[in-house]
GROMACS .gro file of C-alpha atoms in nm:
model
  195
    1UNK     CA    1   0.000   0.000   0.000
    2UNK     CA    2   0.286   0.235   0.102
    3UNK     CA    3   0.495   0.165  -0.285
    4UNK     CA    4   0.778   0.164  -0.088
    5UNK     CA    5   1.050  -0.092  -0.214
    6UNK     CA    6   1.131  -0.355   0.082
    7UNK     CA    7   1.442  -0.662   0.016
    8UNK     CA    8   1.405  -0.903  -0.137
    9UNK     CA    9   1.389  -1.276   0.040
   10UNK     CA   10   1.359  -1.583  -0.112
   11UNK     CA   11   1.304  -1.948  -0.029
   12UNK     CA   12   1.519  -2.199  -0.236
   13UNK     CA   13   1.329  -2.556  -0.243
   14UNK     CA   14   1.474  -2.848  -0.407
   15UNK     CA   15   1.302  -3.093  -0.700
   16UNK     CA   16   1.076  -3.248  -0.375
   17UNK     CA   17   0.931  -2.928  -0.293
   18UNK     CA   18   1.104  -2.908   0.024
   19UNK     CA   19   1.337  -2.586   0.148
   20UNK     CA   20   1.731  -2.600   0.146
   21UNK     CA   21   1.820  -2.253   0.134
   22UNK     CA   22   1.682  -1.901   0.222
   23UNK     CA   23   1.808  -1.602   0.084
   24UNK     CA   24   1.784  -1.227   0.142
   25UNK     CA   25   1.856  -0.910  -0.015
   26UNK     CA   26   2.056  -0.680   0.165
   27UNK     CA   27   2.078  -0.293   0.086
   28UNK     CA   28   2.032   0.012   0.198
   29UNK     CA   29   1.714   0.223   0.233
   30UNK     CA   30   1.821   0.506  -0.032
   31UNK     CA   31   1.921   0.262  -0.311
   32UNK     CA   32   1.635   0.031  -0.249
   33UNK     CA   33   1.392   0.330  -0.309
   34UNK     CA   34   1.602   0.521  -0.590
   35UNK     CA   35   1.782   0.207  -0.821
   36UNK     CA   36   1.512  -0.017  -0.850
   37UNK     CA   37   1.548  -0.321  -1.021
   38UNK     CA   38   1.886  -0.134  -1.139
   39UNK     CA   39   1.973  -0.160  -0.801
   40UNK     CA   40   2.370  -0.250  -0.700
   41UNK     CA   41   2.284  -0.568  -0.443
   42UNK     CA   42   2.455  -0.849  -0.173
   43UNK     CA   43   2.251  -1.157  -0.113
   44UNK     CA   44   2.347  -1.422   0.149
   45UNK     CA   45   2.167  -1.770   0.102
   46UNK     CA   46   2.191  -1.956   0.385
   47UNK     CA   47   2.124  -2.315   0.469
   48UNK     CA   48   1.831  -2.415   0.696
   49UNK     CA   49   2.066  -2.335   1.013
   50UNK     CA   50   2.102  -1.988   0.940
   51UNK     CA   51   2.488  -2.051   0.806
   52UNK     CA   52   2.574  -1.838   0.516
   53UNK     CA   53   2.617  -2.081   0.200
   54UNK     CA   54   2.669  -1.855  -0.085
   55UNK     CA   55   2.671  -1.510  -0.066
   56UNK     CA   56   2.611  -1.278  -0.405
   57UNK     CA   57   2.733  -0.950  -0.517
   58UNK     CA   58   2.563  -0.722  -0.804
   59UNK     CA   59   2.738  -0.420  -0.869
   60UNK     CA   60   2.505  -0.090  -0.974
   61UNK     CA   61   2.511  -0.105  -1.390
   62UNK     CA   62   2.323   0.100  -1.678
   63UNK     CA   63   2.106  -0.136  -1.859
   64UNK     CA   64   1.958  -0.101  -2.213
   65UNK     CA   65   2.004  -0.266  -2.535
   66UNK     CA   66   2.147   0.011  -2.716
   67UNK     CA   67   2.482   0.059  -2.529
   68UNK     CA   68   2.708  -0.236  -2.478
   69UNK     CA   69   2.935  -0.106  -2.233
   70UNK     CA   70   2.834  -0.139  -1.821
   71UNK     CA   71   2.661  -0.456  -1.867
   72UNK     CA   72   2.473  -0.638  -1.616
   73UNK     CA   73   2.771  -0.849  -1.365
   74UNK     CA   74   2.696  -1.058  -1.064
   75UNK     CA   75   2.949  -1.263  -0.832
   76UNK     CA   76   2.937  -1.537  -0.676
   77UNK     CA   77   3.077  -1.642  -0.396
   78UNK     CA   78   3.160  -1.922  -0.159
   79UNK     CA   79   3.230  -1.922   0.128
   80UNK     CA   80   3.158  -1.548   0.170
   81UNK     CA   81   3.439  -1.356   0.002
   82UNK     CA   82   3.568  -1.640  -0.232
   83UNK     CA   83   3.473  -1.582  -0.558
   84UNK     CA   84   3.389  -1.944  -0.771
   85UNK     CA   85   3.198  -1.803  -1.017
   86UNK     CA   86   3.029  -1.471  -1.243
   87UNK     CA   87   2.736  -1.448  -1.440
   88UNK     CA   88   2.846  -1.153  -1.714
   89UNK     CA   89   2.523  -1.028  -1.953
   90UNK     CA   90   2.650  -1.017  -2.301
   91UNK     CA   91   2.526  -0.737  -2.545
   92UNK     CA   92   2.256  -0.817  -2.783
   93UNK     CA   93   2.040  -0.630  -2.982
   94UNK     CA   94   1.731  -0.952  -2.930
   95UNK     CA   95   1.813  -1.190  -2.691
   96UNK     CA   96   1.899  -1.159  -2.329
   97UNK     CA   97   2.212  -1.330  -2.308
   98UNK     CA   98   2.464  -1.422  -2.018
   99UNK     CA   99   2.769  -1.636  -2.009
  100UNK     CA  100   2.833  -1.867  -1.678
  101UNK     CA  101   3.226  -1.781  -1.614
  102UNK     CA  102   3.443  -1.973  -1.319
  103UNK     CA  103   3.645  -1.850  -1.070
  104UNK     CA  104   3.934  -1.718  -1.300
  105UNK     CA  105   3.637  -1.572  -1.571
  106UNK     CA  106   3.701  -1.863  -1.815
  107UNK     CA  107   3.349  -1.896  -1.949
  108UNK     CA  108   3.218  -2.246  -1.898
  109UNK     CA  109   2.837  -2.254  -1.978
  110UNK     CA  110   2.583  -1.964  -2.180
  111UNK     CA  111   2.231  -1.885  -2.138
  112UNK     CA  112   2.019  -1.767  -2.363
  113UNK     CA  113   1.695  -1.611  -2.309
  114UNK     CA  114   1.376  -1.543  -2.544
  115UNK     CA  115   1.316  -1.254  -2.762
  116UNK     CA  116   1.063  -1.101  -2.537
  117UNK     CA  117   1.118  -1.239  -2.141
  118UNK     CA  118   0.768  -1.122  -2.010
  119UNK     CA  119   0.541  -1.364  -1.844
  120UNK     CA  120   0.227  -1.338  -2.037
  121UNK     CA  121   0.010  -1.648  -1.937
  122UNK     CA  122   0.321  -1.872  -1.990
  123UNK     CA  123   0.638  -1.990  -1.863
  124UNK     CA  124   0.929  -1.780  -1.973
  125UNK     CA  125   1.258  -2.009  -2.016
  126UNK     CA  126   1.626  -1.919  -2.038
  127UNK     CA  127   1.808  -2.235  -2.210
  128UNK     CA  128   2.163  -2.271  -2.081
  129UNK     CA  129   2.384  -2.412  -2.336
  130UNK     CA  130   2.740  -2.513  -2.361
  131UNK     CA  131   2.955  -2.255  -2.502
  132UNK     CA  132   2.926  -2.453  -2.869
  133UNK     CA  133   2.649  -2.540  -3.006
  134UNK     CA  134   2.218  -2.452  -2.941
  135UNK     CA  135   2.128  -2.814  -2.773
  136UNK     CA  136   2.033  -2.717  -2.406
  137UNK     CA  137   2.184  -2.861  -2.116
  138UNK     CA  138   1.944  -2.745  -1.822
  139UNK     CA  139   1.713  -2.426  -1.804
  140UNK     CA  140   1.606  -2.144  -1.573
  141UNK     CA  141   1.202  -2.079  -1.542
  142UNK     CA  142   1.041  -1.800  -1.485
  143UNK     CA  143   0.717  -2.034  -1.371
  144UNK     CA  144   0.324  -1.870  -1.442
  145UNK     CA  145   0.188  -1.826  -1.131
  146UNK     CA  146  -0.168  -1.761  -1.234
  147UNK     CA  147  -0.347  -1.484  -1.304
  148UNK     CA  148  -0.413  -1.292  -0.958
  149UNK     CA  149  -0.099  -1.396  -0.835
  150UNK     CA  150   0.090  -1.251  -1.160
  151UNK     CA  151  -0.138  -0.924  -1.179
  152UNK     CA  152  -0.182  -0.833  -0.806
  153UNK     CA  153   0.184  -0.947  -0.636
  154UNK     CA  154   0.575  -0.935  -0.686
  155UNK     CA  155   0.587  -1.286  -0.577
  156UNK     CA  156   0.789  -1.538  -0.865
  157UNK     CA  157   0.808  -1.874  -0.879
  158UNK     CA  158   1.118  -1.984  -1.059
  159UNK     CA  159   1.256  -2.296  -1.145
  160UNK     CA  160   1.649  -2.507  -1.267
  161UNK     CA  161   1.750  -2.766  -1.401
  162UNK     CA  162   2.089  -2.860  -1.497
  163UNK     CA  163   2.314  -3.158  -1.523
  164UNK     CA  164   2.346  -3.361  -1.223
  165UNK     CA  165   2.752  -3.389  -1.276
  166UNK     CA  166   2.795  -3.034  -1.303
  167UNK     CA  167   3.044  -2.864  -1.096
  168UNK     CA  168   2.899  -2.771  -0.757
  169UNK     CA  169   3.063  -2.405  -0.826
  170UNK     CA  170   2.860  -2.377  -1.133
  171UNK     CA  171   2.527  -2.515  -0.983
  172UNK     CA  172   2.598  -2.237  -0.697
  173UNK     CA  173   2.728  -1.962  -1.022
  174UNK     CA  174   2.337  -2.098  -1.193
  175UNK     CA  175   2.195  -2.048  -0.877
  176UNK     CA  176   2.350  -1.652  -0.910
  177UNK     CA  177   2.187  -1.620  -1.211
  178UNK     CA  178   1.800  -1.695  -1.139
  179UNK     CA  179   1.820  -1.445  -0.855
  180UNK     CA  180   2.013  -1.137  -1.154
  181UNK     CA  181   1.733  -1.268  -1.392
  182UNK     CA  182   1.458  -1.234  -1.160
  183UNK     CA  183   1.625  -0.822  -1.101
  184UNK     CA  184   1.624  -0.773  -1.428
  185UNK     CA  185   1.340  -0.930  -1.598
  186UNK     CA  186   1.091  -0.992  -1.338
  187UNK     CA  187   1.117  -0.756  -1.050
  188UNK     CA  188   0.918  -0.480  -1.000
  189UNK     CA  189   0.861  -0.188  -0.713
  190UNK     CA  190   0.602  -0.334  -0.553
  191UNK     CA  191   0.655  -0.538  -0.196
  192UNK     CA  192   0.908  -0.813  -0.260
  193UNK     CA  193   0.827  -1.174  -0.103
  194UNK     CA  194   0.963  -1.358  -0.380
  195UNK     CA  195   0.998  -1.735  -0.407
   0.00000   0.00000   0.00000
């Protein structure tokens, strides 16, 4: 009712529906209400005893189309302030587009998105795909939540899949990603319960 921009917090369930990790945005009053979506952002996901897993950083970027340079970044980290992984946006004039980089920014995995990522009565899906070639490996969903739920809240429902033998750093670095996806696609400045 009050418009005001609150964190973000999220609950992190696994295939069984059951919750392994909790995460929460942390920020500061004056960004939260001035950035936006744009926002610059740290995120600690913890484990169900409160112990910081992974902890995320987003650093404040530009965004648009139309100018490749400042591109959306996020970090990934684990434990807190040991870097394993990036998720760097990649300029393109149709298609959202990210590369999955490790520790030392060697890019391991892409993901591409579709031409328009709005939820309109639909899933939205972002394919990741090995750096060669357009047969997917695993995906990140941007799940329809319904009608009501989709007009009236902020709340998202997202979902990812992605190899069982992949590096755990990745999983965590694809992990990353569904939470600067969600900033960038999905959020908006309403109040921010999101799962």
């Amino acid at each position: 009712f009050t418009n005001l921009e609150t964190h973000n917090k999220y609950m992190v369930k696994n295939s069984m529906g059951q919750q392994v990790y909790f995460a929460a945005e942390q920020n500061d009053c004056l960004t939260l209400q001035c950035c936006g979506p744009l926002r610059s952002f740290e995120m600690s996901i913890c484990d169900n005893s409160s112990r910081e897993i992974i902890h995320l950083v987003r650093p404040l970027r530009c965004t648009g189309c139309c100018c490749p340079c400042c591109l959306q970044e996020l970090e990934v980290q684990s434990p807190p302030g040991t870097p394993i992984g990036y998720i760097e946006q990649q300029w393109s004039l149709f298609y959202p587009e990210f590369n999955i980089l490790d520790a030392n920014r060697n890019p391991v995995l892409r993901i591409k998105g579709p031409l328009c990522p709005c939820s309109c009565f639909g899933d939205v899906n972002f394919e990741v795909l090995p750096l060669e070639g357009e047969t997917a490996v695993g995906k990140i969903t941007k799940q329809w939540s319904g009608i009501l739920k989709e007009a009236y809240t902020d709340a998202d429902n997202f979902g990812i899949t992605f190899p069982m033998d992949l590096d755990v750093k990745i999983k965590a670095t694809l992990l990353g990603a569904v939470f600067l996806i969600d900033f960038m696609f999905f959020e908006d400045n309403q109040n921010n319960n999101n799962n």
